[in-house]
XYZ file of C-alpha atoms in Angstrom:
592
model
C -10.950 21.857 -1.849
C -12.609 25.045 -3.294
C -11.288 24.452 -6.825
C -12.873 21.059 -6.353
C -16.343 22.909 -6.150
C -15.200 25.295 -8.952
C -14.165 27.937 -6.841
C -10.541 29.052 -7.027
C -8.121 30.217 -4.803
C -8.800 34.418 -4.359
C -5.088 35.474 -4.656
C -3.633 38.256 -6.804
C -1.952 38.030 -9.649
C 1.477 37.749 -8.061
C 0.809 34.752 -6.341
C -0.446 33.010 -9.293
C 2.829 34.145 -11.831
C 4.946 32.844 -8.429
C 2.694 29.476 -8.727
C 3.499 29.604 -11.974
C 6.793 30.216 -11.883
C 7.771 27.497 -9.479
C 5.721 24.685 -11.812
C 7.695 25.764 -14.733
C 10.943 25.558 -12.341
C 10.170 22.056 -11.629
C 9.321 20.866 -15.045
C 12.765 22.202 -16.005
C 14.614 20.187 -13.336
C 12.717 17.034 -14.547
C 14.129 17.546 -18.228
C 16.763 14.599 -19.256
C 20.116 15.766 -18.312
C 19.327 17.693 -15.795
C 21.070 18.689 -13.069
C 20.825 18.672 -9.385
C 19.333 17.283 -6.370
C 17.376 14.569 -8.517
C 17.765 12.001 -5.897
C 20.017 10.077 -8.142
C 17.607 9.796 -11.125
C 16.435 10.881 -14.629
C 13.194 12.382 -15.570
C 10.996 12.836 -18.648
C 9.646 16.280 -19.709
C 6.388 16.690 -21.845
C 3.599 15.285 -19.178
C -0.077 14.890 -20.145
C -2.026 17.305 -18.388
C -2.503 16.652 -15.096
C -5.443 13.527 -14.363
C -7.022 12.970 -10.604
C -6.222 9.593 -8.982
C -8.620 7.011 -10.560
C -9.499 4.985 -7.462
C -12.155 7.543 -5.936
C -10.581 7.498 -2.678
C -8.922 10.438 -2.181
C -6.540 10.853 1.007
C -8.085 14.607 2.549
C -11.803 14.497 0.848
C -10.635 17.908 -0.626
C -10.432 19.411 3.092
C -9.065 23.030 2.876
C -5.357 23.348 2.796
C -3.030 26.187 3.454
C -2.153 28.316 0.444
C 0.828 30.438 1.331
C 3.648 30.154 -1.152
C 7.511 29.796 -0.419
C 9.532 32.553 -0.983
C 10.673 33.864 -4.623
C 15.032 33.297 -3.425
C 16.293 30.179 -3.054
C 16.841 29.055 0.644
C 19.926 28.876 2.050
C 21.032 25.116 2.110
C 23.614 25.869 4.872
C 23.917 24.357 8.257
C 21.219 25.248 10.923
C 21.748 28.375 12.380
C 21.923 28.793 16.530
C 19.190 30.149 18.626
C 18.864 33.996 18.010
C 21.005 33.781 14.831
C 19.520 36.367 11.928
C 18.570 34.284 8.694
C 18.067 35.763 5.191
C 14.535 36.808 3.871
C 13.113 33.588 3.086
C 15.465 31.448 4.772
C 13.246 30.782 7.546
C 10.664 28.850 5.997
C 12.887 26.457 4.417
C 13.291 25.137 8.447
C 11.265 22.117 8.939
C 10.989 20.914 12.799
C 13.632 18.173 13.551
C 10.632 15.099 14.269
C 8.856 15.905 11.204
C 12.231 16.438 8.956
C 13.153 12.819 10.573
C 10.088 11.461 9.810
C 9.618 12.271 6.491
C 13.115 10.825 5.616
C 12.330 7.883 7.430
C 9.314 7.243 4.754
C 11.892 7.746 2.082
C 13.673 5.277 3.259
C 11.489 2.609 3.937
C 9.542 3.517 0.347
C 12.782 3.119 -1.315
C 13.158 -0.173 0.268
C 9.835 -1.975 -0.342
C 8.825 -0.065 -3.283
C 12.157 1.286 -5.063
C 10.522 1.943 -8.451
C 8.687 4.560 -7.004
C 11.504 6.682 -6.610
C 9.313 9.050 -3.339
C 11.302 12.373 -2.412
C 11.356 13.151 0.823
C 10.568 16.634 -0.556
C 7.265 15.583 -1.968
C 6.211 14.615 1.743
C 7.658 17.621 2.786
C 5.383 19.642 0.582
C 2.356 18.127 1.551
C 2.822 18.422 5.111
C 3.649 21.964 4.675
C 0.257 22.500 2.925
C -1.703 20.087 4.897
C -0.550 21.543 8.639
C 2.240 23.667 8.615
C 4.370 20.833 9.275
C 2.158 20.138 12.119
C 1.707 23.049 13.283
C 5.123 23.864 13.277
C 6.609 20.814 14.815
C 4.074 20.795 17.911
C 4.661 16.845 18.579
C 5.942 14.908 21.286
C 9.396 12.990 21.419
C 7.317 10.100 19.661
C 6.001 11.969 16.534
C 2.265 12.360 18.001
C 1.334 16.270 17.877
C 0.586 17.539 20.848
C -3.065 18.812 19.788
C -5.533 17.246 17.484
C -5.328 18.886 13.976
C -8.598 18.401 12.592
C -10.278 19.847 9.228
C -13.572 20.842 9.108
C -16.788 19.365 9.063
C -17.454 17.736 5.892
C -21.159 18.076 5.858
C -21.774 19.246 2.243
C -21.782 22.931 3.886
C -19.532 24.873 1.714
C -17.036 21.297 1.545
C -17.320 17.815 0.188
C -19.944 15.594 2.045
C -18.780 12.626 3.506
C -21.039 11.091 6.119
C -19.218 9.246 8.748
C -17.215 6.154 8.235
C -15.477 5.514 11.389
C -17.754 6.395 13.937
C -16.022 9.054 15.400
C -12.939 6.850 16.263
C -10.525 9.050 14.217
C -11.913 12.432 14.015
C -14.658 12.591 17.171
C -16.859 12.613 14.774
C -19.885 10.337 14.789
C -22.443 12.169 11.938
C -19.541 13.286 9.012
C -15.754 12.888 8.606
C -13.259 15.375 9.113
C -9.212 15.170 8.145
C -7.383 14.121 10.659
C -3.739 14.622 11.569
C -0.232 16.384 10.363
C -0.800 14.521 6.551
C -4.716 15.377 7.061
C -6.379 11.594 5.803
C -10.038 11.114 6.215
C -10.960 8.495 8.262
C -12.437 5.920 5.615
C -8.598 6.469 3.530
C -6.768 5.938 6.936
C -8.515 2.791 7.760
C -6.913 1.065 4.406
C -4.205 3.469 4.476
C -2.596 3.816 7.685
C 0.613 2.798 8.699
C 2.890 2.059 11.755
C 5.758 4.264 11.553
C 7.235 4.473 14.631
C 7.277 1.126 15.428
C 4.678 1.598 18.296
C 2.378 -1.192 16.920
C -0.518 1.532 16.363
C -1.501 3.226 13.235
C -2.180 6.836 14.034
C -3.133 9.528 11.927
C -2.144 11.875 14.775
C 1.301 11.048 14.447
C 3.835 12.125 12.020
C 5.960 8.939 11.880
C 2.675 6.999 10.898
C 1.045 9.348 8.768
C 4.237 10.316 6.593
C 4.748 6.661 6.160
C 1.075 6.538 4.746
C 0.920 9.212 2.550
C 4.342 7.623 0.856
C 2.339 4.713 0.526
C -0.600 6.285 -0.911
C 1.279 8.005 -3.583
C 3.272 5.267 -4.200
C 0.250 3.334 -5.086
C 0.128 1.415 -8.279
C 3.253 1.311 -10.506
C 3.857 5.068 -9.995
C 7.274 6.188 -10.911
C 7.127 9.554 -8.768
C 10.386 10.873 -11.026
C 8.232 10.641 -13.900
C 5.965 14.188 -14.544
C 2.883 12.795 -15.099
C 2.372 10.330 -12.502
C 3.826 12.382 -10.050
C 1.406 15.560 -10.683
C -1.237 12.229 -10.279
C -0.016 11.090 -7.216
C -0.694 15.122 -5.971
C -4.009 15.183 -7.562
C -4.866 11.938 -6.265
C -4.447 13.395 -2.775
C -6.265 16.253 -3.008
C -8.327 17.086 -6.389
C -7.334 20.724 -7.273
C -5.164 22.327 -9.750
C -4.007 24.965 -7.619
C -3.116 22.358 -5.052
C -1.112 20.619 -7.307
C 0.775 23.742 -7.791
C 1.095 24.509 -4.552
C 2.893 21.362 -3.531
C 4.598 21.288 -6.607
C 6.261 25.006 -5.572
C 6.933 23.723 -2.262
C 8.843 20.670 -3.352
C 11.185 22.866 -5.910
C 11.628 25.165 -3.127
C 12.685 22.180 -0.422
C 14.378 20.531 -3.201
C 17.321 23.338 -3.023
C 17.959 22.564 0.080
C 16.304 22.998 3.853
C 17.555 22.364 7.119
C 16.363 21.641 10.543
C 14.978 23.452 13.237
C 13.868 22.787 16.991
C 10.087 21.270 16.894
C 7.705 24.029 17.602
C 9.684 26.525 16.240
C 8.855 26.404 12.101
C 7.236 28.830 10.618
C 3.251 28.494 10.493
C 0.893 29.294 7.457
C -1.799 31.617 7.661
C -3.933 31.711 4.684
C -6.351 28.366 3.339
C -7.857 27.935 0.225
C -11.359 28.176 1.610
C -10.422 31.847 2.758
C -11.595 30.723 6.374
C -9.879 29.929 9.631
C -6.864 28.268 10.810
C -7.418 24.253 11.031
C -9.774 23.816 14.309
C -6.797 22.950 16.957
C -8.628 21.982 20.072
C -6.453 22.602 23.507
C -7.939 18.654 24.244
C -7.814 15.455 22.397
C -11.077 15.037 20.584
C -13.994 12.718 22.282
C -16.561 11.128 20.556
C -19.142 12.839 18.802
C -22.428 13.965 20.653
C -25.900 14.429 18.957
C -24.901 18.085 18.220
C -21.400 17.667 17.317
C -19.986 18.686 13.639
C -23.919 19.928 12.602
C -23.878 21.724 9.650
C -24.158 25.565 10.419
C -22.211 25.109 13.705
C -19.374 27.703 14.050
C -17.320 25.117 15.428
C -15.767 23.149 12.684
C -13.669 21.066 14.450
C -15.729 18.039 15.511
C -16.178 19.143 19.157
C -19.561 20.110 20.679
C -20.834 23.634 19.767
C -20.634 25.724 22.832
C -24.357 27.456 21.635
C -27.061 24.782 23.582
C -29.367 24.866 21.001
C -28.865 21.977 18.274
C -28.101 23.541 14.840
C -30.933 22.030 12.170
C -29.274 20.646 9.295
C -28.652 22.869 6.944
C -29.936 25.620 8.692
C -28.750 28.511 11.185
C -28.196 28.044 15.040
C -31.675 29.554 16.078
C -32.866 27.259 13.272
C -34.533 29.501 10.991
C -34.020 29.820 7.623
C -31.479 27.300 5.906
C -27.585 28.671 5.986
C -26.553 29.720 2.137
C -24.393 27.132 0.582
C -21.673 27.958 -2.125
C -23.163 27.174 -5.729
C -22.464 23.640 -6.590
C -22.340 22.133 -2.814
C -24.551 19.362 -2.141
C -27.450 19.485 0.021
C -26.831 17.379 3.195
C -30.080 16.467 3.924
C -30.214 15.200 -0.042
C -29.799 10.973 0.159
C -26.301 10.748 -1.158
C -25.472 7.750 -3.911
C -24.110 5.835 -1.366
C -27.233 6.254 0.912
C -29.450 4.546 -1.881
C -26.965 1.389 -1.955
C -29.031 -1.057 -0.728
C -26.982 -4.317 -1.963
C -23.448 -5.810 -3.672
C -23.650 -7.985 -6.480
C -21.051 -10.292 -8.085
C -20.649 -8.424 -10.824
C -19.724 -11.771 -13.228
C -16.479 -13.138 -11.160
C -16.329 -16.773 -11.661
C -14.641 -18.808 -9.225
C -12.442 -20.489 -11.973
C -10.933 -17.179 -12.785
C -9.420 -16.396 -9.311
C -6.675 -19.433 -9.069
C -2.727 -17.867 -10.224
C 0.369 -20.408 -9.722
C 2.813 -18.916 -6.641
C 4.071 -15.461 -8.066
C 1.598 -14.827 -11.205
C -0.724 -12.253 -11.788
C -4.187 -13.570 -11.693
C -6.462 -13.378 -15.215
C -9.583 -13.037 -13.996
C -11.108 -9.527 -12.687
C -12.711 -8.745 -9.663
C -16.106 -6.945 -10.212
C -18.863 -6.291 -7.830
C -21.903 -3.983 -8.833
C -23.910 -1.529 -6.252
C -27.310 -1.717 -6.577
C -30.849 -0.103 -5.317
C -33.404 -2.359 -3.730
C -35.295 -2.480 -7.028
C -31.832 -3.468 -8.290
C -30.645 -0.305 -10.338
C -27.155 0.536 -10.744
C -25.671 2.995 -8.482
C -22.866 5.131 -10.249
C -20.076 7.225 -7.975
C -19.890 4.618 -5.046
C -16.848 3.934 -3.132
C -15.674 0.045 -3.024
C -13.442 -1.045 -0.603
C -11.450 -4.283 -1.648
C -10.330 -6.263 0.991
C -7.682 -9.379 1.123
C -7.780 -11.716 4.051
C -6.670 -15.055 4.628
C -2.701 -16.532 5.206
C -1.495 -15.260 2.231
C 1.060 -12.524 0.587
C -1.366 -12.007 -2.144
C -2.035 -8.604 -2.710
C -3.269 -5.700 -6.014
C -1.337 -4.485 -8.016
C 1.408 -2.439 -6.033
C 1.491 -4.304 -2.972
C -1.328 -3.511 -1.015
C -4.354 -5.551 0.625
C -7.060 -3.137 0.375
C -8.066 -0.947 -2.660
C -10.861 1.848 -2.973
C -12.211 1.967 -6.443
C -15.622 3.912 -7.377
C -18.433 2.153 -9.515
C -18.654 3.331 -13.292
C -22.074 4.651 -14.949
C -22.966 0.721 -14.686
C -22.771 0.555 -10.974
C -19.814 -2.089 -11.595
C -16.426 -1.705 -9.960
C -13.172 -3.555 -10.895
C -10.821 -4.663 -8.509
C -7.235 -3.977 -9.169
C -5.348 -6.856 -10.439
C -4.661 -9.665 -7.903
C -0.875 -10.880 -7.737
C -0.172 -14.162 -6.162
C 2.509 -14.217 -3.706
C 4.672 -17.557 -2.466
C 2.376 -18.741 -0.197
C -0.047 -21.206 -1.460
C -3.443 -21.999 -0.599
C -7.181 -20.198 -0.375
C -7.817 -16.646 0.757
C -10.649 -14.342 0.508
C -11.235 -11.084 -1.028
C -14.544 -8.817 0.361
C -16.334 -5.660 -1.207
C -18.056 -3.429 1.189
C -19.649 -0.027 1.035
C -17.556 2.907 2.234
C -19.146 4.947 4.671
C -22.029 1.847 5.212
C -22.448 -1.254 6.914
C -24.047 -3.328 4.337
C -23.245 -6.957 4.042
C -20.302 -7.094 1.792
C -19.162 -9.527 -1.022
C -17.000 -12.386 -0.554
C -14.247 -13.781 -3.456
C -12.685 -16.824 -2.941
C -9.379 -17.449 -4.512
C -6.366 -19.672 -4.986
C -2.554 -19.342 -5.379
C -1.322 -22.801 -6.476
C 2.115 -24.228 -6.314
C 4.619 -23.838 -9.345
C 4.508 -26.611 -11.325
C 7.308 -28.257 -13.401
C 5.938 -31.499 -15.747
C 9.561 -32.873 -16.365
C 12.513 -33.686 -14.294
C 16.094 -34.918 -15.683
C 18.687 -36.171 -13.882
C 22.183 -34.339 -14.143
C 24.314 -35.870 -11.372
C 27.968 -35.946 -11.892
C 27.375 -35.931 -15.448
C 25.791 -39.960 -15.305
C 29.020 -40.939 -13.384
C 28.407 -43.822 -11.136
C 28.181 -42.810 -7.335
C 29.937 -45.394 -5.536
C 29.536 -46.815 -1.260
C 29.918 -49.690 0.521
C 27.616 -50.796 3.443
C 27.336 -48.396 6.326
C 29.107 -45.594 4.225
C 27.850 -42.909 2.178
C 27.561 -41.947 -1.296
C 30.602 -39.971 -2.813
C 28.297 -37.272 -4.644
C 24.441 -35.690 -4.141
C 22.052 -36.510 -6.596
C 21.316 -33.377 -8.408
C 18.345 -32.604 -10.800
C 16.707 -30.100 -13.136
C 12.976 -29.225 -13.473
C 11.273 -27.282 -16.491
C 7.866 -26.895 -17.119
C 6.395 -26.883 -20.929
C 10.498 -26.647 -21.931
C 11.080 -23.781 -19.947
C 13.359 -23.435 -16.699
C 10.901 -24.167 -13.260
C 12.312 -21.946 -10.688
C 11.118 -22.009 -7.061
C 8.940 -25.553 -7.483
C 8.580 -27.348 -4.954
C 9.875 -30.766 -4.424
C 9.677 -34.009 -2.643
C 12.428 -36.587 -2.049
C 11.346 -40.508 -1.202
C 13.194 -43.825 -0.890
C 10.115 -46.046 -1.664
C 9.582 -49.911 -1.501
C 9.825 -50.304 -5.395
C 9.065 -48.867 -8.821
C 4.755 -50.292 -8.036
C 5.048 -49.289 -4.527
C 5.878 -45.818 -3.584
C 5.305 -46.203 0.028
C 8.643 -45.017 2.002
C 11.416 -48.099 2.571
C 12.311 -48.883 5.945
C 15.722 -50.109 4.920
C 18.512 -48.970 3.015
C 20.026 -45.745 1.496
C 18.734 -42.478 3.761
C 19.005 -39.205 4.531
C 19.975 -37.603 7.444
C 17.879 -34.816 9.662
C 20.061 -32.248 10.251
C 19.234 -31.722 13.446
C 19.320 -35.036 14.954
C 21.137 -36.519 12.659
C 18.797 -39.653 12.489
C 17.814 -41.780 9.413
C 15.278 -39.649 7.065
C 13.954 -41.358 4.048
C 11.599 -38.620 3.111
C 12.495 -35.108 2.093
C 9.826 -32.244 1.933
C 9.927 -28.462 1.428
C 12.876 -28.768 -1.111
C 12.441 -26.366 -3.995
C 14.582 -25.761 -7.093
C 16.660 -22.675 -7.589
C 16.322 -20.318 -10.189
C 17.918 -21.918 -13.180
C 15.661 -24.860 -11.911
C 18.603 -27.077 -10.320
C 17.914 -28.704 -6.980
C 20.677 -30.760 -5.081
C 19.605 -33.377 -2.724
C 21.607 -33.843 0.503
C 24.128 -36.670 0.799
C 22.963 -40.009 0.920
C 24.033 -42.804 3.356
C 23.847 -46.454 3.478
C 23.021 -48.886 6.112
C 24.202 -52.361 6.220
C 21.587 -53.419 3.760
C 22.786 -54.168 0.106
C 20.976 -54.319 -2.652
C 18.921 -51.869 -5.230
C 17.053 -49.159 -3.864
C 14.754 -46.577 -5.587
C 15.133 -42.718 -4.955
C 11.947 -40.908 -6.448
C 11.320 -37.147 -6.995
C 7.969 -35.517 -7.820
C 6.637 -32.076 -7.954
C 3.534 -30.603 -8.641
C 2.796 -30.595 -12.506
C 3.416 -33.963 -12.957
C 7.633 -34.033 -12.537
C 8.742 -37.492 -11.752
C 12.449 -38.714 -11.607
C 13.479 -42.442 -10.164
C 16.519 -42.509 -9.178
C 18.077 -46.130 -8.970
C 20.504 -46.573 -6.367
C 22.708 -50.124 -5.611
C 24.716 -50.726 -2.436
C 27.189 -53.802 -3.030
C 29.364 -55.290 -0.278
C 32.781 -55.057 -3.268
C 32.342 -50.947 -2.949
C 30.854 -50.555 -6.138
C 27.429 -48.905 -6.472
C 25.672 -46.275 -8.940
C 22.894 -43.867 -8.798
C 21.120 -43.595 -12.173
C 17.955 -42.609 -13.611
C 15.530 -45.833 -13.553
C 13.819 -46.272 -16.908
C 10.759 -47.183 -14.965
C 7.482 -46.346 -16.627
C 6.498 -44.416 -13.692
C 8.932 -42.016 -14.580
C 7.530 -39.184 -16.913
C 8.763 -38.060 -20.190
C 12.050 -36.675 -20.092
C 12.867 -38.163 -16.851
């Protein structure tokens, strides 16, 4: 986080060329036709310069993270070595504890399953969690992933780091006045709460634990339509998770160096860090889980920075020293805690021009319209640099762009901030979307929107190529009735459809006699058919038809939503002979 407040990292010169070094290494290995442990894929070389994540939610606030560097040889991709066993210079710290290792391959795998485009290295997780904990502390976690001790940031209370008053009342971080970064992947609490993922399986999303919070932080970078093989949105991704150059190249170094290979190593046994980029202490590791913030917990000033109570009993002023004298000097550039912050002065959401009609999208299309809400004053100015959380709700698989439900985008210069585009799922039906206020508790903004069913305005009949289907009383029709939908000339996949035998071509109330269906469980007389849906050349294939003792000519009819409507004509005769055949009824629509 220091380069975020225009500080930068106070190493020497060799550190930076080795930095430098390991970027350049990378870049190489991303040129086409490269070779090696690509994962399987190509890359492009050339990125655009390296551009934070967009969405103003970044996963660690810019917490401090650790800045030691792998080693200049390559590490020594061989099997594990015993207990006691010598390894070569540098070999060591390409051992990552065997519950992290397993966890971050885990996320790999389930990232390449729901989001394969994405193309997430374990190595990239890997990286992080070196720089973010050590690999949690070197693999201090129980036999379920959680570590064994709280790993908590420091305060951020504007003091020297980013100021984020508290968004989670202390549930995350013990922290009831400002957030810290919680956990082995190091998410403040207002990320995790969109964020967070179950892992393990456990039915709990906790930060604490590695399963969960490698899972997340795959999900975070694989936000959007990121392609993480790509240069540019990878180094994005990075950025996006903690705004600094010098981060960037620190993960970037570590990923090269895990990339040519790593092994695994008992948990508690991998090698710890022991130098952050704020030049200060070791990540606060409290020998108890944390407990909710007190009146004097995480005060600016305190020399506790792990969001448990200062041990000194006098309260620390904000801003100022423990005997609270003068004010403690902050780093040019911080901001003054006790200074309202942007979102402090939020006193209302607008609709920011949303129109109702603009939020309806037919089953699996992107919706046109834009969500925008606007953050305003109580004398209705614009607030600029907000944080708006973007909620889904409702029985639906709707979700923004890249397949999540929630999305954290920061208001422009105009207060105003956009939504990420809405894609309708299968299901159909109303759902809601809600703005809030990071950090606040403000009445939030309510969308309501609508995922209609597919829609196909012409059905055709193509059974058995107009051949006659043929029964006798009792029996059942030699062939199904099969048909094809389109909609505006073009195939309808996946529409829904509804089978009837109705009274007659003015009366489409279901008959109570003649040719049926039959429920496939109970195998009794069905006359109506719902939940049918065409396939994806647009073809749908009615079950087989049976007759009851009843002759005569029956009516079959089809409809679907768009206006598709096919009558089928059916006759039962006691000789044997009978046909199914489109009815030129003018209920039937064009094309029919």
């Amino acid at each position: 986080m220091a380069a975020h407040f225009g500080r930068r990292l106070r190493k020497g010169a060799a550190t930076t060329a080795v930095a430098a070094a390991a970027v350049a290494a990378l870049s190489a290995s991303q040129a086409p036709g490269a070779t090696g442990d690509d994962h399987g894929r190509q890359a492009t070389a050339g990125a655009s310069a390296p551009v934070p994540d967009p969405t103003g939610d970044d996963a660690t606030g810019n917490s401090p993270y650790y800045t030691d560097l792998p080693p200049l040889n390559s590490p020594n991709p061989s099997p594990s070595p015993s207990a006691g066993t010598p390894v070569a210079q540098g070999a060591a710290e390409a051992g990552i504890p065997a519950t992290v290792l397993d966890a971050y391959k885990k996320a790999e795998a389930e990232l390449r399953a729901s989001k394969p485009g994405c193309n997430l290295p374990w190595q990239l997780l890997a990286a992080i969690g070196k720089v973010e904990s050590g690999q949690a502390r070197g693999g201090e976690v129980d036999a379920s992933g959680t570590t064994l001790r709280p790993i908590l940031g420091p305060v951020l209370d504007g003091n020297g780091f980013a100021l984020i008053k508290d968004t989670d009342h202390g549930a995350y971080d013990g922290n009831a006045q400002y957030d810290q970064a919680v956990g082995p992947m190091q998410f403040i609490p207002s990320t995790w709460a969109w964020a967070g993922r179950d892992g393990n399986g456990d039915g709990k999303k906790d930060p604490n634990n590695i399963y969960d919070a490698a899972l997340a932080a795959g999900h975070y970078l694989c936000r959007g339509d990121r392609d993480l093989s790509q240069a540019a949105d990878l180094h994005g991704a990075i950025l996006g998770y903690n705004n600094s150059q010098d981060y960037l190249n620190t993960v970037l170094s570590w990923m090269e160096y895990y990339s040519k290979g790593t092994y695994s190593v008992p948990d508690g046994t991998g090698a710890a860090p022991g130098h952050r980029s704020d030049d200060g202490t070791p990540r606060t590791t409290p020998s108890t889980p944390a407990e909710p913030a007190n009146p004097h917990q995480g005060k600016p000033g305190s020399k506790d920075q792990g969001g448990r109570p200062s041990p000194s009993p006098t309260p620390s002023k904000p801003g100022g020293g423990q005997d609270g004298g003068d004010p403690a000097p902050r780093p040019p550039g911080t901001p003054d805690p006790t200074t309202p912050t942007p979102t402090d002065t939020v006193d209302h959401l607008e609709n920011a021009g949303t129109a109702t009609a603009e939020l309806t999208a037919t089953a699996g299309d992107a919706f046109t319209g834009t969500i925008s809400t606007r953050a305003e004053t109580k004398a209705g100015a614009a607030v600029a640099r907000v944080r708006i959380r973007f909620t889904i709700s409702g029985d639906t698989d709707a979700t923004f762009t890249g397949g999540e439900d929630v999305a954290t985008v920061a208001t422009d210069s105009k207060g105003v901030a956009k939504a990420p585009a809405l894609q309708a799922g299968e299901k159909t039906g109303d759902f809601k979307v809600t703005a809030t206020v990071v950090g606040r508790s403000l009445k939030g903004v309510d969308y309501q929107a609508t995922v209609t069913e597919r829609p196909a305005d012409t059905l055709t009949a193509t059974t058995n190529g107009g051949t006659p289907l043929t029964c006798t009383p009792g029996g059942e029709f030699a062939d199904q009735v099969q048909l094809k939908a389109t909609y505006k000339g073009a195939i309808a996949d996946k529409v829904a459809a509804t089978a009837t035998l109705i009274k007659s071509a003015t009366d489409a109330t279901e008959n109570d006699k003649g040719p049926y269906f039959k429920d496939a469980t109970t195998g009794k007389a069905v006359r109506t058919l719902t939940g049918l849906k065409t396939d994806a050349k647009g073809l749908l294939t009615l079950p087989k038809l049976y007759a009851d003792d009843t002759t005569g000519t029956f009516l079959l009819r089809v409809t679907t939503p768009g206006g598709g409507t096919l009558t089928v004509q059916l006759r039962v005769a006691a000789d044997g002979i009978a046909t199914a055949s489109p009815s030129p009824s003018p209920s039937a629509s064009a094309g029919s």
